[in-house]
PDB file of N, CA and C in Angstrom:
ATOM      1  N   UNK A   8     105.211 105.278 109.409  1.00 71.00           N
ATOM      2  CA  UNK A   8     106.434 105.704 108.765  1.00 71.00           C
ATOM      3  C   UNK A   8     107.486 104.598 108.774  1.00 71.00           C
ATOM      4  N   UNK A   9     107.581 103.885 109.847  1.00 81.00           N
ATOM      5  CA  UNK A   9     108.595 102.856 109.951  1.00 81.00           C
ATOM      6  C   UNK A   9     109.884 103.411 110.543  1.00 81.00           C
ATOM      7  N   UNK A  10     110.742 102.520 110.983  1.00 83.00           N
ATOM      8  CA  UNK A  10     111.986 102.941 111.624  1.00 83.00           C
ATOM      9  C   UNK A  10     112.904 103.701 110.686  1.00 83.00           C
ATOM     10  N   UNK A  11     113.100 103.172 109.491  1.00 80.00           N
ATOM     11  CA  UNK A  11     114.067 103.775 108.570  1.00 80.00           C
ATOM     12  C   UNK A  11     113.627 105.163 108.113  1.00 80.00           C
ATOM     13  N   UNK A  12     112.372 105.286 107.669  1.00 85.00           N
ATOM     14  CA  UNK A  12     111.882 106.595 107.208  1.00 85.00           C
ATOM     15  C   UNK A  12     111.796 107.586 108.360  1.00 85.00           C
ATOM     16  N   UNK A  13     111.335 107.127 109.504  1.00 88.00           N
ATOM     17  CA  UNK A  13     111.253 108.005 110.672  1.00 88.00           C
ATOM     18  C   UNK A  13     112.613 108.509 111.108  1.00 88.00           C
ATOM     19  N   UNK A  14     113.590 107.631 111.079  1.00 84.00           N
ATOM     20  CA  UNK A  14     114.956 107.994 111.442  1.00 84.00           C
ATOM     21  C   UNK A  14     115.505 109.051 110.484  1.00 84.00           C
ATOM     22  N   UNK A  15     115.299 108.839 109.186  1.00 82.00           N
ATOM     23  CA  UNK A  15     115.785 109.787 108.189  1.00 82.00           C
ATOM     24  C   UNK A  15     115.045 111.118 108.272  1.00 82.00           C
ATOM     25  N   UNK A  16     113.750 111.081 108.476  1.00 88.00           N
ATOM     26  CA  UNK A  16     112.967 112.321 108.606  1.00 88.00           C
ATOM     27  C   UNK A  16     113.394 113.076 109.867  1.00 88.00           C
ATOM     28  N   UNK A  17     113.654 112.348 110.940  1.00 89.00           N
ATOM     29  CA  UNK A  17     114.141 112.988 112.165  1.00 89.00           C
ATOM     30  C   UNK A  17     115.469 113.690 111.947  1.00 89.00           C
ATOM     31  N   UNK A  18     116.387 113.035 111.233  1.00 84.00           N
ATOM     32  CA  UNK A  18     117.663 113.673 110.932  1.00 84.00           C
ATOM     33  C   UNK A  18     117.483 114.881 110.022  1.00 84.00           C
ATOM     34  N   UNK A  19     116.624 114.784 109.032  1.00 86.00           N
ATOM     35  CA  UNK A  19     116.380 115.932 108.142  1.00 86.00           C
ATOM     36  C   UNK A  19     115.839 117.113 108.928  1.00 86.00           C
ATOM     37  N   UNK A  20     114.906 116.863 109.846  1.00 90.00           N
ATOM     38  CA  UNK A  20     114.388 117.925 110.699  1.00 90.00           C
ATOM     39  C   UNK A  20     115.521 118.526 111.529  1.00 90.00           C
ATOM     40  N   UNK A  21     116.339 117.688 112.137  1.00 88.00           N
ATOM     41  CA  UNK A  21     117.467 118.155 112.943  1.00 88.00           C
ATOM     42  C   UNK A  21     118.424 118.993 112.109  1.00 88.00           C
ATOM     43  N   UNK A  22     118.779 118.516 110.899  1.00 87.00           N
ATOM     44  CA  UNK A  22     119.713 119.249 110.046  1.00 87.00           C
ATOM     45  C   UNK A  22     119.136 120.588 109.606  1.00 87.00           C
ATOM     46  N   UNK A  23     117.909 120.582 109.122  1.00 89.00           N
ATOM     47  CA  UNK A  23     117.312 121.804 108.570  1.00 89.00           C
ATOM     48  C   UNK A  23     116.942 122.791 109.674  1.00 89.00           C
ATOM     49  N   UNK A  24     116.246 122.307 110.705  1.00 90.00           N
ATOM     50  CA  UNK A  24     115.756 123.221 111.730  1.00 90.00           C
ATOM     51  C   UNK A  24     116.857 123.621 112.716  1.00 90.00           C
ATOM     52  N   UNK A  25     117.400 122.641 113.444  1.00 87.00           N
ATOM     53  CA  UNK A  25     118.360 122.962 114.494  1.00 87.00           C
ATOM     54  C   UNK A  25     119.721 123.384 113.971  1.00 87.00           C
ATOM     55  N   UNK A  26     120.218 122.728 112.939  1.00 85.00           N
ATOM     56  CA  UNK A  26     121.587 122.992 112.498  1.00 85.00           C
ATOM     57  C   UNK A  26     121.699 124.134 111.502  1.00 85.00           C
ATOM     58  N   UNK A  27     120.625 124.474 110.809  1.00 87.00           N
ATOM     59  CA  UNK A  27     120.706 125.557 109.824  1.00 87.00           C
ATOM     60  C   UNK A  27     119.793 126.731 110.161  1.00 87.00           C
ATOM     61  N   UNK A  28     118.517 126.472 110.416  1.00 90.00           N
ATOM     62  CA  UNK A  28     117.572 127.561 110.641  1.00 90.00           C
ATOM     63  C   UNK A  28     117.818 128.300 111.959  1.00 90.00           C
ATOM     64  N   UNK A  29     118.033 127.579 113.040  1.00 88.00           N
ATOM     65  CA  UNK A  29     118.271 128.228 114.342  1.00 88.00           C
ATOM     66  C   UNK A  29     119.526 129.107 114.306  1.00 88.00           C
ATOM     67  N   UNK A  30     120.666 128.621 113.769  1.00 87.00           N
ATOM     68  CA  UNK A  30     121.823 129.523 113.685  1.00 87.00           C
ATOM     69  C   UNK A  30     121.579 130.762 112.816  1.00 87.00           C
ATOM     70  N   UNK A  31     120.833 130.622 111.720  1.00 88.00           N
ATOM     71  CA  UNK A  31     120.532 131.787 110.877  1.00 88.00           C
ATOM     72  C   UNK A  31     119.692 132.794 111.662  1.00 88.00           C
ATOM     73  N   UNK A  32     118.719 132.315 112.418  1.00 90.00           N
ATOM     74  CA  UNK A  32     117.851 133.211 113.197  1.00 90.00           C
ATOM     75  C   UNK A  32     118.648 133.894 114.312  1.00 90.00           C
ATOM     76  N   UNK A  33     119.456 133.134 115.042  1.00 87.00           N
ATOM     77  CA  UNK A  33     120.180 133.707 116.181  1.00 87.00           C
ATOM     78  C   UNK A  33     121.355 134.589 115.772  1.00 87.00           C
ATOM     79  N   UNK A  34     122.062 134.199 114.710  1.00 85.00           N
ATOM     80  CA  UNK A  34     123.237 134.968 114.286  1.00 85.00           C
ATOM     81  C   UNK A  34     122.917 136.034 113.252  1.00 85.00           C
ATOM     82  N   UNK A  35     121.884 135.823 112.487  1.00 88.00           N
ATOM     83  CA  UNK A  35     121.598 136.691 111.347  1.00 88.00           C
ATOM     84  C   UNK A  35     122.290 136.128 110.114  1.00 88.00           C
ATOM     85  N   UNK A  36     121.759 136.430 108.927  1.00 90.00           N
ATOM     86  CA  UNK A  36     122.306 135.849 107.699  1.00 90.00           C
ATOM     87  C   UNK A  36     123.780 136.177 107.455  1.00 90.00           C
ATOM     88  N   UNK A  37     124.217 137.392 107.752  1.00 88.00           N
ATOM     89  CA  UNK A  37     125.603 137.776 107.472  1.00 88.00           C
ATOM     90  C   UNK A  37     126.592 137.050 108.390  1.00 88.00           C
ATOM     91  N   UNK A  38     126.317 137.018 109.692  1.00 84.00           N
ATOM     92  CA  UNK A  38     127.198 136.302 110.614  1.00 84.00           C
ATOM     93  C   UNK A  38     127.160 134.798 110.368  1.00 84.00           C
ATOM     94  N   UNK A  39     126.006 134.288 109.947  1.00 85.00           N
ATOM     95  CA  UNK A  39     125.911 132.869 109.597  1.00 85.00           C
ATOM     96  C   UNK A  39     126.827 132.556 108.416  1.00 85.00           C
ATOM     97  N   UNK A  40     126.856 133.415 107.439  1.00 85.00           N
ATOM     98  CA  UNK A  40     127.721 133.224 106.267  1.00 85.00           C
ATOM     99  C   UNK A  40     129.193 133.233 106.678  1.00 85.00           C
ATOM    100  N   UNK A  41     129.545 134.045 107.644  1.00 82.00           N
ATOM    101  CA  UNK A  41     130.936 134.147 108.086  1.00 82.00           C
ATOM    102  C   UNK A  41     131.448 132.876 108.768  1.00 82.00           C
ATOM    103  N   UNK A  42     130.533 132.019 109.229  1.00 79.00           N
ATOM    104  CA  UNK A  42     130.941 130.748 109.820  1.00 79.00           C
ATOM    105  C   UNK A  42     131.724 129.926 108.801  1.00 79.00           C
ATOM    106  N   UNK A  43     131.372 130.063 107.525  1.00 79.00           N
ATOM    107  CA  UNK A  43     131.965 129.239 106.480  1.00 79.00           C
ATOM    108  C   UNK A  43     133.192 129.865 105.829  1.00 79.00           C
ATOM    109  N   UNK A  44     133.600 131.032 106.315  1.00 79.00           N
ATOM    110  CA  UNK A  44     134.798 131.677 105.779  1.00 79.00           C
ATOM    111  C   UNK A  44     136.003 131.137 106.539  1.00 79.00           C
ATOM    112  N   UNK A  45     136.899 130.523 105.824  1.00 74.00           N
ATOM    113  CA  UNK A  45     138.082 129.905 106.437  1.00 74.00           C
ATOM    114  C   UNK A  45     139.137 130.965 106.715  1.00 74.00           C
ATOM    115  N   UNK A  46     139.601 131.003 107.944  1.00 72.00           N
ATOM    116  CA  UNK A  46     140.631 131.959 108.327  1.00 72.00           C
ATOM    117  C   UNK A  46     142.018 131.473 107.929  1.00 72.00           C
ATOM    118  N   UNK A  47     142.246 130.156 108.087  1.00 71.00           N
ATOM    119  CA  UNK A  47     143.534 129.560 107.764  1.00 71.00           C
ATOM    120  C   UNK A  47     143.298 128.444 106.752  1.00 71.00           C
ATOM    121  N   UNK A  48     143.979 128.480 105.619  1.00 74.00           N
ATOM    122  CA  UNK A  48     143.800 127.403 104.637  1.00 74.00           C
ATOM    123  C   UNK A  48     144.127 126.040 105.252  1.00 74.00           C
ATOM    124  N   UNK A  49     143.374 125.020 104.834  1.00 68.00           N
ATOM    125  CA  UNK A  49     143.543 123.689 105.415  1.00 68.00           C
ATOM    126  C   UNK A  49     144.964 123.169 105.266  1.00 68.00           C
ATOM    127  N   UNK A  50     145.524 123.288 104.083  1.00 73.00           N
ATOM    128  CA  UNK A  50     146.864 122.758 103.846  1.00 73.00           C
ATOM    129  C   UNK A  50     147.912 123.848 104.045  1.00 73.00           C
ATOM    130  N   UNK A  51     148.021 124.314 105.281  1.00 79.00           N
ATOM    131  CA  UNK A  51     149.036 125.305 105.638  1.00 79.00           C
ATOM    132  C   UNK A  51     149.822 124.773 106.831  1.00 79.00           C
ATOM    133  N   UNK A  52     150.912 125.414 107.126  1.00 82.00           N
ATOM    134  CA  UNK A  52     151.735 124.970 108.261  1.00 82.00           C
ATOM    135  C   UNK A  52     150.978 125.016 109.579  1.00 82.00           C
ATOM    136  N   UNK A  53     150.063 125.954 109.711  1.00 79.00           N
ATOM    137  CA  UNK A  53     149.304 126.078 110.956  1.00 79.00           C
ATOM    138  C   UNK A  53     148.373 124.892 111.181  1.00 79.00           C
ATOM    139  N   UNK A  54     147.982 124.223 110.111  1.00 78.00           N
ATOM    140  CA  UNK A  54     147.029 123.116 110.222  1.00 78.00           C
ATOM    141  C   UNK A  54     147.643 121.756 109.946  1.00 78.00           C
ATOM    142  N   UNK A  55     148.933 121.615 110.024  1.00 84.00           N
ATOM    143  CA  UNK A  55     149.565 120.348 109.664  1.00 84.00           C
ATOM    144  C   UNK A  55     149.091 119.204 110.545  1.00 84.00           C
ATOM    145  N   UNK A  56     148.824 119.478 111.817  1.00 87.00           N
ATOM    146  CA  UNK A  56     148.372 118.424 112.712  1.00 87.00           C
ATOM    147  C   UNK A  56     146.956 117.966 112.351  1.00 87.00           C
ATOM    148  N   UNK A  57     146.086 118.904 112.014  1.00 81.00           N
ATOM    149  CA  UNK A  57     144.715 118.549 111.612  1.00 81.00           C
ATOM    150  C   UNK A  57     144.724 117.707 110.343  1.00 81.00           C
ATOM    151  N   UNK A  58     145.567 118.065 109.382  1.00 83.00           N
ATOM    152  CA  UNK A  58     145.666 117.295 108.140  1.00 83.00           C
ATOM    153  C   UNK A  58     146.194 115.894 108.434  1.00 83.00           C
ATOM    154  N   UNK A  59     147.171 115.792 109.309  1.00 89.00           N
ATOM    155  CA  UNK A  59     147.733 114.488 109.675  1.00 89.00           C
ATOM    156  C   UNK A  59     146.685 113.607 110.362  1.00 89.00           C
ATOM    157  N   UNK A  60     145.932 114.165 111.292  1.00 90.00           N
ATOM    158  CA  UNK A  60     144.891 113.407 111.990  1.00 90.00           C
ATOM    159  C   UNK A  60     143.809 112.968 111.016  1.00 90.00           C
ATOM    160  N   UNK A  61     143.388 113.867 110.117  1.00 85.00           N
ATOM    161  CA  UNK A  61     142.388 113.525 109.107  1.00 85.00           C
ATOM    162  C   UNK A  61     142.874 112.368 108.235  1.00 85.00           C
ATOM    163  N   UNK A  62     144.121 112.438 107.785  1.00 89.00           N
ATOM    164  CA  UNK A  62     144.680 111.373 106.951  1.00 89.00           C
ATOM    165  C   UNK A  62     144.753 110.061 107.724  1.00 89.00           C
ATOM    166  N   UNK A  63     145.149 110.118 108.981  1.00 94.00           N
ATOM    167  CA  UNK A  63     145.238 108.918 109.802  1.00 94.00           C
ATOM    168  C   UNK A  63     143.868 108.276 109.993  1.00 94.00           C
ATOM    169  N   UNK A  64     142.866 109.082 110.299  1.00 89.00           N
ATOM    170  CA  UNK A  64     141.507 108.566 110.483  1.00 89.00           C
ATOM    171  C   UNK A  64     140.998 107.940 109.190  1.00 89.00           C
ATOM    172  N   UNK A  65     141.264 108.583 108.055  1.00 85.00           N
ATOM    173  CA  UNK A  65     140.820 108.050 106.771  1.00 85.00           C
ATOM    174  C   UNK A  65     141.468 106.707 106.482  1.00 85.00           C
ATOM    175  N   UNK A  66     142.766 106.595 106.692  1.00 90.00           N
ATOM    176  CA  UNK A  66     143.478 105.347 106.428  1.00 90.00           C
ATOM    177  C   UNK A  66     143.003 104.235 107.371  1.00 90.00           C
ATOM    178  N   UNK A  67     142.880 104.528 108.657  1.00 89.00           N
ATOM    179  CA  UNK A  67     142.432 103.520 109.617  1.00 89.00           C
ATOM    180  C   UNK A  67     141.013 103.066 109.298  1.00 89.00           C
ATOM    181  N   UNK A  68     140.131 103.986 108.954  1.00 82.00           N
ATOM    182  CA  UNK A  68     138.759 103.624 108.588  1.00 82.00           C
ATOM    183  C   UNK A  68     138.751 102.734 107.368  1.00 82.00           C
ATOM    184  N   UNK A  69     139.523 103.072 106.371  1.00 82.00           N
ATOM    185  CA  UNK A  69     139.586 102.260 105.159  1.00 82.00           C
ATOM    186  C   UNK A  69     140.079 100.851 105.486  1.00 82.00           C
ATOM    187  N   UNK A  70     141.095 100.734 106.332  1.00 86.00           N
ATOM    188  CA  UNK A  70     141.634  99.417 106.701  1.00 86.00           C
ATOM    189  C   UNK A  70     140.595  98.615 107.499  1.00 86.00           C
ATOM    190  N   UNK A  71     139.919  99.265 108.443  1.00 84.00           N
ATOM    191  CA  UNK A  71     138.952  98.570 109.293  1.00 84.00           C
ATOM    192  C   UNK A  71     137.749  98.058 108.511  1.00 84.00           C
ATOM    193  N   UNK A  72     137.268  98.856 107.555  1.00 79.00           N
ATOM    194  CA  UNK A  72     136.024  98.521 106.869  1.00 79.00           C
ATOM    195  C   UNK A  72     136.225  98.086 105.429  1.00 79.00           C
ATOM    196  N   UNK A  73     137.433  97.778 105.026  1.00 77.00           N
ATOM    197  CA  UNK A  73     137.724  97.419 103.648  1.00 77.00           C
ATOM    198  C   UNK A  73     136.875  96.255 103.163  1.00 77.00           C
ATOM    199  N   UNK A  74     136.789  95.192 103.938  1.00 73.00           N
ATOM    200  CA  UNK A  74     135.995  94.031 103.529  1.00 73.00           C
ATOM    201  C   UNK A  74     134.513  94.354 103.481  1.00 73.00           C
ATOM    202  N   UNK A  75     134.045  95.207 104.373  1.00 73.00           N
ATOM    203  CA  UNK A  75     132.633  95.587 104.372  1.00 73.00           C
ATOM    204  C   UNK A  75     132.287  96.438 103.159  1.00 73.00           C
ATOM    205  N   UNK A  76     133.224  97.281 102.700  1.00 67.00           N
ATOM    206  CA  UNK A  76     132.976  98.066 101.494  1.00 67.00           C
ATOM    207  C   UNK A  76     132.770  97.158 100.297  1.00 67.00           C
ATOM    208  N   UNK A  77     133.530  96.087 100.244  1.00 70.00           N
ATOM    209  CA  UNK A  77     133.433  95.166  99.107  1.00 70.00           C
ATOM    210  C   UNK A  77     132.066  94.499  99.080  1.00 70.00           C
ATOM    211  N   UNK A  78     131.524  94.145 100.240  1.00 77.00           N
ATOM    212  CA  UNK A  78     130.246  93.423 100.310  1.00 77.00           C
ATOM    213  C   UNK A  78     129.029  94.345 100.401  1.00 77.00           C
ATOM    214  N   UNK A  79     129.236  95.620 100.639  1.00 73.00           N
ATOM    215  CA  UNK A  79     128.112  96.554 100.757  1.00 73.00           C
ATOM    216  C   UNK A  79     127.548  96.865  99.374  1.00 73.00           C
ATOM    217  N   UNK A  80     126.229  96.975  99.283  1.00 79.00           N
ATOM    218  CA  UNK A  80     125.636  97.370  97.998  1.00 79.00           C
ATOM    219  C   UNK A  80     126.108  98.770  97.595  1.00 79.00           C
ATOM    220  N   UNK A  81     126.295  98.986  96.319  1.00 79.00           N
ATOM    221  CA  UNK A  81     126.762 100.303  95.839  1.00 79.00           C
ATOM    222  C   UNK A  81     125.831 101.422  96.255  1.00 79.00           C
ATOM    223  N   UNK A  82     124.543 101.147  96.263  1.00 82.00           N
ATOM    224  CA  UNK A  82     123.573 102.171  96.640  1.00 82.00           C
ATOM    225  C   UNK A  82     123.829 102.665  98.060  1.00 82.00           C
ATOM    226  N   UNK A  83     124.113 101.753  98.967  1.00 76.00           N
ATOM    227  CA  UNK A  83     124.378 102.132 100.356  1.00 76.00           C
ATOM    228  C   UNK A  83     125.620 103.006 100.441  1.00 76.00           C
ATOM    229  N   UNK A  84     126.667 102.627  99.743  1.00 75.00           N
ATOM    230  CA  UNK A  84     127.910 103.399  99.768  1.00 75.00           C
ATOM    231  C   UNK A  84     127.696 104.769  99.136  1.00 75.00           C
ATOM    232  N   UNK A  85     127.004 104.824  98.002  1.00 82.00           N
ATOM    233  CA  UNK A  85     126.785 106.100  97.307  1.00 82.00           C
ATOM    234  C   UNK A  85     125.866 107.036  98.080  1.00 82.00           C
ATOM    235  N   UNK A  86     124.937 106.494  98.833  1.00 82.00           N
ATOM    236  CA  UNK A  86     124.057 107.337  99.656  1.00 82.00           C
ATOM    237  C   UNK A  86     124.771 107.765 100.931  1.00 82.00           C
ATOM    238  N   UNK A  87     125.612 106.907 101.469  1.00 80.00           N
ATOM    239  CA  UNK A  87     126.307 107.208 102.730  1.00 80.00           C
ATOM    240  C   UNK A  87     127.269 108.383 102.602  1.00 80.00           C
ATOM    241  N   UNK A  88     127.914 108.509 101.475  1.00 81.00           N
ATOM    242  CA  UNK A  88     128.903 109.581 101.305  1.00 81.00           C
ATOM    243  C   UNK A  88     128.268 110.965 101.394  1.00 81.00           C
ATOM    244  N   UNK A  89     127.217 111.281 100.596  1.00 86.00           N
ATOM    245  CA  UNK A  89     126.625 112.625 100.747  1.00 86.00           C
ATOM    246  C   UNK A  89     125.944 112.826 102.098  1.00 86.00           C
ATOM    247  N   UNK A  90     125.336 111.773 102.653  1.00 85.00           N
ATOM    248  CA  UNK A  90     124.719 111.927 103.977  1.00 85.00           C
ATOM    249  C   UNK A  90     125.761 112.242 105.037  1.00 85.00           C
ATOM    250  N   UNK A  91     126.910 111.623 104.972  1.00 84.00           N
ATOM    251  CA  UNK A  91     127.977 111.923 105.922  1.00 84.00           C
ATOM    252  C   UNK A  91     128.467 113.358 105.760  1.00 84.00           C
ATOM    253  N   UNK A  92     128.550 113.821 104.518  1.00 85.00           N
ATOM    254  CA  UNK A  92     128.987 115.201 104.280  1.00 85.00           C
ATOM    255  C   UNK A  92     127.946 116.195 104.801  1.00 85.00           C
ATOM    256  N   UNK A  93     126.673 115.928 104.534  1.00 87.00           N
ATOM    257  CA  UNK A  93     125.608 116.814 105.019  1.00 87.00           C
ATOM    258  C   UNK A  93     125.613 116.840 106.540  1.00 87.00           C
ATOM    259  N   UNK A  94     125.717 115.666 107.151  1.00 85.00           N
ATOM    260  CA  UNK A  94     125.730 115.592 108.605  1.00 85.00           C
ATOM    261  C   UNK A  94     126.927 116.352 109.182  1.00 85.00           C
ATOM    262  N   UNK A  95     128.093 116.171 108.590  1.00 84.00           N
ATOM    263  CA  UNK A  95     129.284 116.858 109.087  1.00 84.00           C
ATOM    264  C   UNK A  95     129.165 118.372 109.000  1.00 84.00           C
ATOM    265  N   UNK A  96     128.702 118.863 107.868  1.00 84.00           N
ATOM    266  CA  UNK A  96     128.553 120.312 107.689  1.00 84.00           C
ATOM    267  C   UNK A  96     127.515 120.869 108.655  1.00 84.00           C
ATOM    268  N   UNK A  97     126.368 120.201 108.758  1.00 84.00           N
ATOM    269  CA  UNK A  97     125.308 120.698 109.634  1.00 84.00           C
ATOM    270  C   UNK A  97     125.717 120.637 111.102  1.00 84.00           C
ATOM    271  N   UNK A  98     126.349 119.541 111.507  1.00 84.00           N
ATOM    272  CA  UNK A  98     126.786 119.419 112.899  1.00 84.00           C
ATOM    273  C   UNK A  98     127.795 120.515 113.257  1.00 84.00           C
ATOM    274  N   UNK A  99     128.762 120.726 112.397  1.00 81.00           N
ATOM    275  CA  UNK A  99     129.774 121.752 112.687  1.00 81.00           C
ATOM    276  C   UNK A  99     129.168 123.144 112.659  1.00 81.00           C
ATOM    277  N   UNK A 100     128.206 123.377 111.781  1.00 82.00           N
ATOM    278  CA  UNK A 100     127.534 124.668 111.743  1.00 82.00           C
ATOM    279  C   UNK A 100     126.837 124.939 113.069  1.00 82.00           C
ATOM    280  N   UNK A 101     126.149 123.939 113.579  1.00 80.00           N
ATOM    281  CA  UNK A 101     125.399 124.122 114.819  1.00 80.00           C
ATOM    282  C   UNK A 101     126.311 124.152 116.038  1.00 80.00           C
ATOM    283  N   UNK A 102     127.091 123.110 116.232  1.00 80.00           N
ATOM    284  CA  UNK A 102     127.853 122.975 117.468  1.00 80.00           C
ATOM    285  C   UNK A 102     129.077 123.877 117.525  1.00 80.00           C
ATOM    286  N   UNK A 103     129.769 124.040 116.418  1.00 75.00           N
ATOM    287  CA  UNK A 103     130.950 124.909 116.415  1.00 75.00           C
ATOM    288  C   UNK A 103     130.578 126.336 116.038  1.00 75.00           C
ATOM    289  N   UNK A 104     129.854 126.476 114.958  1.00 76.00           N
ATOM    290  CA  UNK A 104     129.543 127.810 114.455  1.00 76.00           C
ATOM    291  C   UNK A 104     128.640 128.609 115.368  1.00 76.00           C
ATOM    292  N   UNK A 105     127.496 128.035 115.719  1.00 77.00           N
ATOM    293  CA  UNK A 105     126.540 128.774 116.517  1.00 77.00           C
ATOM    294  C   UNK A 105     127.083 129.068 117.916  1.00 77.00           C
ATOM    295  N   UNK A 106     127.532 128.061 118.614  1.00 75.00           N
ATOM    296  CA  UNK A 106     127.995 128.288 119.975  1.00 75.00           C
ATOM    297  C   UNK A 106     129.227 129.167 120.054  1.00 75.00           C
ATOM    298  N   UNK A 107     130.162 128.965 119.179  1.00 75.00           N
ATOM    299  CA  UNK A 107     131.376 129.773 119.212  1.00 75.00           C
ATOM    300  C   UNK A 107     131.062 131.223 118.865  1.00 75.00           C
ATOM    301  N   UNK A 108     130.268 131.455 117.839  1.00 73.00           N
ATOM    302  CA  UNK A 108     129.946 132.816 117.412  1.00 73.00           C
ATOM    303  C   UNK A 108     128.938 133.493 118.355  1.00 73.00           C
ATOM    304  N   UNK A 109     127.933 132.763 118.774  1.00 69.00           N
ATOM    305  CA  UNK A 109     126.856 133.351 119.561  1.00 69.00           C
ATOM    306  C   UNK A 109     127.243 133.560 121.016  1.00 69.00           C
ATOM    307  N   UNK A 110     127.979 132.632 121.579  1.00 72.00           N
ATOM    308  CA  UNK A 110     128.289 132.708 122.998  1.00 72.00           C
ATOM    309  C   UNK A 110     129.668 133.309 123.293  1.00 72.00           C
ATOM    310  N   UNK A 111     130.474 133.524 122.261  1.00 67.00           N
ATOM    311  CA  UNK A 111     131.821 134.060 122.503  1.00 67.00           C
ATOM    312  C   UNK A 111     131.797 135.551 122.690  1.00 67.00           C
TER     313      UNK A 111
END
């Protein structure tokens, strides 16, 4: 398989099995769906600190890696964006959603 394919296949297994399938089995389909229901809108007064931190992280990341973005192949950048989104959603589903809902 090689390092690159093995690494990607390992992550796909982790995302599909541990981050999505296990929470669906343990919580049930209806409670799993409720993980994605937002209680407080992101851009509300209650979440102003989270929005500020997100904006700060985005700006600092852009400043730190600006030169690397210019030299990176477009394919790498275009593939990295959806992979980061998939990883973020799956990680939060497993670590925040499953543990908070199942163990609370």
